[in-house]
Amino acid sequence: MGNYVPNTAQQQKAMLEAIGMASYDELFSVIPDSVKLDHLDLPEGLSELEVHRLISALAAKNTVYPTIFRGAGAYRHYIPAIVKNVISKEEFITAYTPYQAEISQGILQSIFEYQTMICELTGMDVSNASVYDGASAAAEAVGMCCERKRQKVVVSAAVHPQTLAAVKTYCWGKDREVAVIPERDGITDLAALSNLLDEECACVLIQQPNYYGHLEPCEEIAALAHQAGAKSIMSCNPIMLSILPTPRECGADIAVGEGQPLGMSLAFGGPYLGFMSTVEAMGRRLPGRIVGETVDVEGKRAYVLTLQAREQHIRREKASSNICSNQAYCALNAAVYMTAMGASGMQEAASQCISKAHYLMKQLVNSGLERVYQQEFCHEFVLRSPICCTILLKALKEKGILGGLPLNEYDLLWCATEMNTKEEMDQCAETVKEVLNHAFTL
Amino acid sequence: MRLLFDYENQQKQSTYLPKCDVEKTELSLKRKQKLHLPVLCENEISRHYTELAKQTHGVNDGFYPLGSCTMKYNPKINDVLAGLGGFTEIHPLQDLESVQGCLELMKQTEEALCTITGMDAMTFQPAAGAHGEFCGLLLIKKYHEIRNDLKRNKIIIPDSAHGTNPASASMAGFKVVTIASKEDGCVDLDALRQAVGEDTAGLMLTNPNTVGLFDKHILEITQIIHDAGGLNYYDGANLNAIMGIARPGDMGFDVIHLNLHKTFSTPHGGGGPGSGPCGCKQFLADYLPGVLPCLTEEGYAWHQPKQSVGAIKAFYGNFLVVVKTWAYLLTLGSEGIRETAQNAVLNANYMMHQLKDTYDLAYNQTCMHEFVISLNKEKHDCNVSAMDIAKALLDYGIHPPTMYFPLIVHEALMIEPTETETQETLDRAVAVFKKIMADAMANPENVHQAPLLTPVRRLDEVKAAREPHLRYVWDKDE
């Protein structure tokens, strides 16, 4: 179809002639004949309408659940209309990384504002402009803590399994040892942690609330890490950070997390947002872009990418990370979300998530599921089913409900957010009750 | 411009959530520090970001010949389709039956990109080009580790490479061996032969390279590495020049990454999200990270590579970026992909040809999709630098070329027009480049003042780095 190439065949011919060439073959004559393609084995191009039909048909093959009680690293929250409207501005979508500050003040300022809000949520001094997602943010944070004599990385078993997997992969790349702290009753085992800590430990990574939704004893863990001379990293849920003690208050050195709950769609896992912030003393170890305030030649306040001596384009193999492209557009998305919701809106969302999760838990227990842990939780919790989970999930699916995530044959990790109404939760519990009653009367 | 935190009066914010319809539960732990976030009404939020958008130069604002970044037009249908509820409202951990469309789309895109590149398998997990490099290098590491060939700890990289190449090699635990390029900007075969040995894990190469030239010795280069027992890594940053014309997989490359946000038109979003899928030959496919979609008798399912390097992020990558890529590939089709490369190369050569009497070309020969000019002579003769020319372009609404890269050319400006620009746009840009040079030669002092018309003028970058001011700080009593 030739979409998006604006020059006509005639113009192309004239341009070839202008550079003294007769054909495209001449233009590519440097490529060895033995590797030149005669034909690319793909279908012919399509019109926009045909493409629209084909891809809409693929989207229609997916099931959009009207009701979702599943989180486990990806959360459905309410996104105010203004968020998607603001970020749909074409300049924000199509601009490159703001290398040319004079014509990029909009992006640069939005990142500075984002950095400020992330620092406010986490209680930290310095934030970067984002990394790929929560899991890679944790892996990058681990890298910030490792020093020549401290290469052992200690990670709680109660962090998100994919966070642990990413940390292990990054550490394998650098030939670093990862020691996993076992969990005890659904939270990090402090006694086991004490035994793992030694003078070779670089850092201790935990998640708050953890994978099961439980509150970790973060202050004690940070204190233990510091006693051993190691750093403390907390991976946090940003909605919960609006009401929970900040990582700074807990004594953490680095705060990271998955920023998707800050106004991003579920989007089958991405694009999401990795946020990272730290104390001033470790600011120059942060990977990725950082925006700073300065002035122009007329003394006017302005923003610019700064502290670039850390980065790959200057330091090459000695850089703190290889990151170049980040998730700037998602950071903008998060900033607009936090601005629209405000502190009180985010705190209300957090509070509703927690209240609704506790309500859902009680209803499901009344329906015959059983609590696996007795820990204090936020908006996720684990319940055991007396029958195989898949039967429950199938029955819920028929009602348009995505139930909890199966952790094994009988345990489900449930989640509630402000999106879930009492009616939905009652219906979910009622369905579970019916299935269990049916199973036990057979 | 005011910051979100500069507005003086607290404003009434909109109500987004209904009252809670269940009993309130409070946690035993609470934050002590007050949470400062902006307190703005919706109208002011809308205006604030409209003003920020006005101070942002996108591809929609004008010509954007930023070398190595492939700033082509971003088709709007891509965004529309990636915004369909059947993609945006899908939880990544839904049951397989309910995500068949997502898996089918990923599989189809994977197969098309493998066809274009000559690879056998591909993962979309890498979120950006550098992430794809890291992924590809981990495959190389795994390959040697599984063969118990543990002495292979060095990656060879030409000095013309992007900074991400050596940084990625370092993250994957390799030592970097830098080899100097020849005067013609290409790999020095003798230097390469001397650099390889029993410790060679592999080579990272961009082809066309970062000076915009296709290395005509590519088959000898990849053979030298293979003969030495190493693997060849293809940095796909410049694939736009050759897609549909030639394939890295046929040139001796074993593992590659692509930049979907460059070559395949998905936008860059002010710095990301990108997508850096990593493709490989069959003998490396079992090491790929994450899970891969595959077609079974019961429909699409996830396949876990048996000896996977693990995971480099959560879930399956920047999925919505893959949706945009698939829309683009369907639109272009076989001929459109080839036509894209042809016109990318034609536009670059056309512009280079028009400029070569005014600006010194770093390499005076047919280029691929981009070319490099050097202001070295002007810098020396009358103190007019690459920076000066770049900043002068801002006043004409043109985004400057990439500055001071590649590092092997002094006072470099790297120009990549892309295939989506009209001949007229190129002619106008050429006229501007010529006018700037004429003005600079007539009065070199003036060009140091540029830009004059932008929202802010040249910045004090030294102050930004020496006195870091990286966030807004509230007074203690607020």
mmCIF file with all atom_site columns, N, CA and C in Angstrom, chain B residues 214-236:
data_model
loop_
_atom_site.group_PDB
_atom_site.id
_atom_site.type_symbol
_atom_site.label_atom_id
_atom_site.label_alt_id
_atom_site.label_comp_id
_atom_site.label_asym_id
_atom_site.label_entity_id
_atom_site.label_seq_id
_atom_site.pdbx_PDB_ins_code
_atom_site.Cartn_x
_atom_site.Cartn_y
_atom_site.Cartn_z
_atom_site.occupancy
_atom_site.B_iso_or_equiv
_atom_site.pdbx_formal_charge
_atom_site.auth_seq_id
_atom_site.auth_comp_id
_atom_site.auth_asym_id
_atom_site.auth_atom_id
_atom_site.pdbx_PDB_model_num
ATOM 1  N N  . PHE B 1 214 ? 27.081 0.825   5.606  1.00 0.00 ? 214 PHE B N  1
ATOM 2  C CA . PHE B 1 214 ? 26.956 -0.626  5.653  1.00 0.00 ? 214 PHE B CA 1
ATOM 3  C C  . PHE B 1 214 ? 28.356 -1.206  5.528  1.00 0.00 ? 214 PHE B C  1
ATOM 4  N N  . ASP B 1 215 ? 28.726 -2.057  6.473  1.00 0.00 ? 215 ASP B N  1
ATOM 5  C CA . ASP B 1 215 ? 30.072 -2.623  6.449  1.00 0.00 ? 215 ASP B CA 1
ATOM 6  C C  . ASP B 1 215 ? 30.124 -3.733  5.391  1.00 0.00 ? 215 ASP B C  1
ATOM 7  N N  . LYS B 1 216 ? 30.829 -3.464  4.283  1.00 0.00 ? 216 LYS B N  1
ATOM 8  C CA . LYS B 1 216 ? 30.784 -4.408  3.160  1.00 0.00 ? 216 LYS B CA 1
ATOM 9  C C  . LYS B 1 216 ? 31.525 -5.707  3.461  1.00 0.00 ? 216 LYS B C  1
ATOM 10 N N  . HIS B 1 217 ? 32.333 -5.690  4.530  1.00 0.00 ? 217 HIS B N  1
ATOM 11 C CA . HIS B 1 217 ? 33.045 -6.918  4.911  1.00 0.00 ? 217 HIS B CA 1
ATOM 12 C C  . HIS B 1 217 ? 32.266 -7.747  5.932  1.00 0.00 ? 217 HIS B C  1
ATOM 13 N N  . ILE B 1 218 ? 30.975 -7.506  5.982  1.00 0.00 ? 218 ILE B N  1
ATOM 14 C CA . ILE B 1 218 ? 30.177 -8.108  7.057  1.00 0.00 ? 218 ILE B CA 1
ATOM 15 C C  . ILE B 1 218 ? 30.335 -9.631  7.129  1.00 0.00 ? 218 ILE B C  1
ATOM 16 N N  . LEU B 1 219 ? 30.397 -10.294 5.965  1.00 0.00 ? 219 LEU B N  1
ATOM 17 C CA . LEU B 1 219 ? 30.494 -11.756 6.001  1.00 0.00 ? 219 LEU B CA 1
ATOM 18 C C  . LEU B 1 219 ? 31.842 -12.213 6.540  1.00 0.00 ? 219 LEU B C  1
ATOM 19 N N  . GLU B 1 220 ? 32.913 -11.478 6.192  1.00 0.00 ? 220 GLU B N  1
ATOM 20 C CA . GLU B 1 220 ? 34.229 -11.820 6.748  1.00 0.00 ? 220 GLU B CA 1
ATOM 21 C C  . GLU B 1 220 ? 34.248 -11.591 8.259  1.00 0.00 ? 220 GLU B C  1
ATOM 22 N N  . ILE B 1 221 ? 33.619 -10.484 8.676  1.00 0.00 ? 221 ILE B N  1
ATOM 23 C CA . ILE B 1 221 ? 33.617 -10.141 10.107 1.00 0.00 ? 221 ILE B CA 1
ATOM 24 C C  . ILE B 1 221 ? 32.955 -11.247 10.930 1.00 0.00 ? 221 ILE B C  1
ATOM 25 N N  . THR B 1 222 ? 31.741 -11.630 10.513 1.00 0.00 ? 222 THR B N  1
ATOM 26 C CA . THR B 1 222 ? 31.027 -12.635 11.309 1.00 0.00 ? 222 THR B CA 1
ATOM 27 C C  . THR B 1 222 ? 31.742 -13.991 11.238 1.00 0.00 ? 222 THR B C  1
ATOM 28 N N  . GLN B 1 223 ? 32.413 -14.240 10.113 1.00 0.00 ? 223 GLN B N  1
ATOM 29 C CA . GLN B 1 223 ? 33.153 -15.499 9.985  1.00 0.00 ? 223 GLN B CA 1
ATOM 30 C C  . GLN B 1 223 ? 34.355 -15.537 10.935 1.00 0.00 ? 223 GLN B C  1
ATOM 31 N N  . ILE B 1 224 ? 35.038 -14.411 11.045 1.00 0.00 ? 224 ILE B N  1
ATOM 32 C CA . ILE B 1 224 ? 36.205 -14.349 11.949 1.00 0.00 ? 224 ILE B CA 1
ATOM 33 C C  . ILE B 1 224 ? 35.773 -14.691 13.380 1.00 0.00 ? 224 ILE B C  1
ATOM 34 N N  . ILE B 1 225 ? 34.626 -14.144 13.786 1.00 0.00 ? 225 ILE B N  1
ATOM 35 C CA . ILE B 1 225 ? 34.132 -14.403 15.150 1.00 0.00 ? 225 ILE B CA 1
ATOM 36 C C  . ILE B 1 225 ? 33.726 -15.870 15.297 1.00 0.00 ? 225 ILE B C  1
ATOM 37 N N  . HIS B 1 226 ? 32.999 -16.381 14.329 1.00 0.00 ? 226 HIS B N  1
ATOM 38 C CA . HIS B 1 226 ? 32.576 -17.791 14.411 1.00 0.00 ? 226 HIS B CA 1
ATOM 39 C C  . HIS B 1 226 ? 33.783 -18.724 14.430 1.00 0.00 ? 226 HIS B C  1
ATOM 40 N N  . ASP B 1 227 ? 34.772 -18.430 13.582 1.00 0.00 ? 227 ASP B N  1
ATOM 41 C CA . ASP B 1 227 ? 35.973 -19.274 13.547 1.00 0.00 ? 227 ASP B CA 1
ATOM 42 C C  . ASP B 1 227 ? 36.687 -19.285 14.895 1.00 0.00 ? 227 ASP B C  1
ATOM 43 N N  . ALA B 1 228 ? 36.576 -18.157 15.597 1.00 0.00 ? 228 ALA B N  1
ATOM 44 C CA . ALA B 1 228 ? 37.244 -18.069 16.899 1.00 0.00 ? 228 ALA B CA 1
ATOM 45 C C  . ALA B 1 228 ? 36.404 -18.687 18.015 1.00 0.00 ? 228 ALA B C  1
ATOM 46 N N  . GLY B 1 229 ? 35.179 -19.146 17.668 1.00 0.00 ? 229 GLY B N  1
ATOM 47 C CA . GLY B 1 229 ? 34.316 -19.772 18.676 1.00 0.00 ? 229 GLY B CA 1
ATOM 48 C C  . GLY B 1 229 ? 33.358 -18.813 19.355 1.00 0.00 ? 229 GLY B C  1
ATOM 49 N N  . GLY B 1 230 ? 33.274 -17.590 18.860 1.00 0.00 ? 230 GLY B N  1
ATOM 50 C CA . GLY B 1 230 ? 32.357 -16.621 19.462 1.00 0.00 ? 230 GLY B CA 1
ATOM 51 C C  . GLY B 1 230 ? 31.048 -16.527 18.705 1.00 0.00 ? 230 GLY B C  1
ATOM 52 N N  . LEU B 1 231 ? 30.123 -15.741 19.238 1.00 0.00 ? 231 LEU B N  1
ATOM 53 C CA . LEU B 1 231 ? 28.828 -15.521 18.592 1.00 0.00 ? 231 LEU B CA 1
ATOM 54 C C  . LEU B 1 231 ? 28.709 -14.052 18.169 1.00 0.00 ? 231 LEU B C  1
ATOM 55 N N  . ASN B 1 232 ? 27.850 -13.829 17.186 1.00 0.00 ? 232 ASN B N  1
ATOM 56 C CA . ASN B 1 232 ? 27.681 -12.478 16.646 1.00 0.00 ? 232 ASN B CA 1
ATOM 57 C C  . ASN B 1 232 ? 26.355 -11.872 17.076 1.00 0.00 ? 232 ASN B C  1
ATOM 58 N N  . TYR B 1 233 ? 26.441 -10.684 17.679 1.00 0.00 ? 233 TYR B N  1
ATOM 59 C CA . TYR B 1 233 ? 25.261 -9.965  18.154 1.00 0.00 ? 233 TYR B CA 1
ATOM 60 C C  . TYR B 1 233 ? 24.979 -8.779  17.247 1.00 0.00 ? 233 TYR B C  1
ATOM 61 N N  . TYR B 1 234 ? 23.739 -8.677  16.778 1.00 0.00 ? 234 TYR B N  1
ATOM 62 C CA . TYR B 1 234 ? 23.349 -7.582  15.886 1.00 0.00 ? 234 TYR B CA 1
ATOM 63 C C  . TYR B 1 234 ? 22.514 -6.567  16.648 1.00 0.00 ? 234 TYR B C  1
ATOM 64 N N  . ASP B 1 235 ? 23.022 -5.353  16.750 1.00 0.00 ? 235 ASP B N  1
ATOM 65 C CA . ASP B 1 235 ? 22.276 -4.247  17.345 1.00 0.00 ? 235 ASP B CA 1
ATOM 66 C C  . ASP B 1 235 ? 21.364 -3.690  16.255 1.00 0.00 ? 235 ASP B C  1
ATOM 67 N N  . GLY B 1 236 ? 20.052 -3.846  16.451 1.00 0.00 ? 236 GLY B N  1
ATOM 68 C CA . GLY B 1 236 ? 19.076 -3.504  15.417 1.00 0.00 ? 236 GLY B CA 1
ATOM 69 C C  . GLY B 1 236 ? 18.729 -2.036  15.325 1.00 0.00 ? 236 GLY B C  1
#
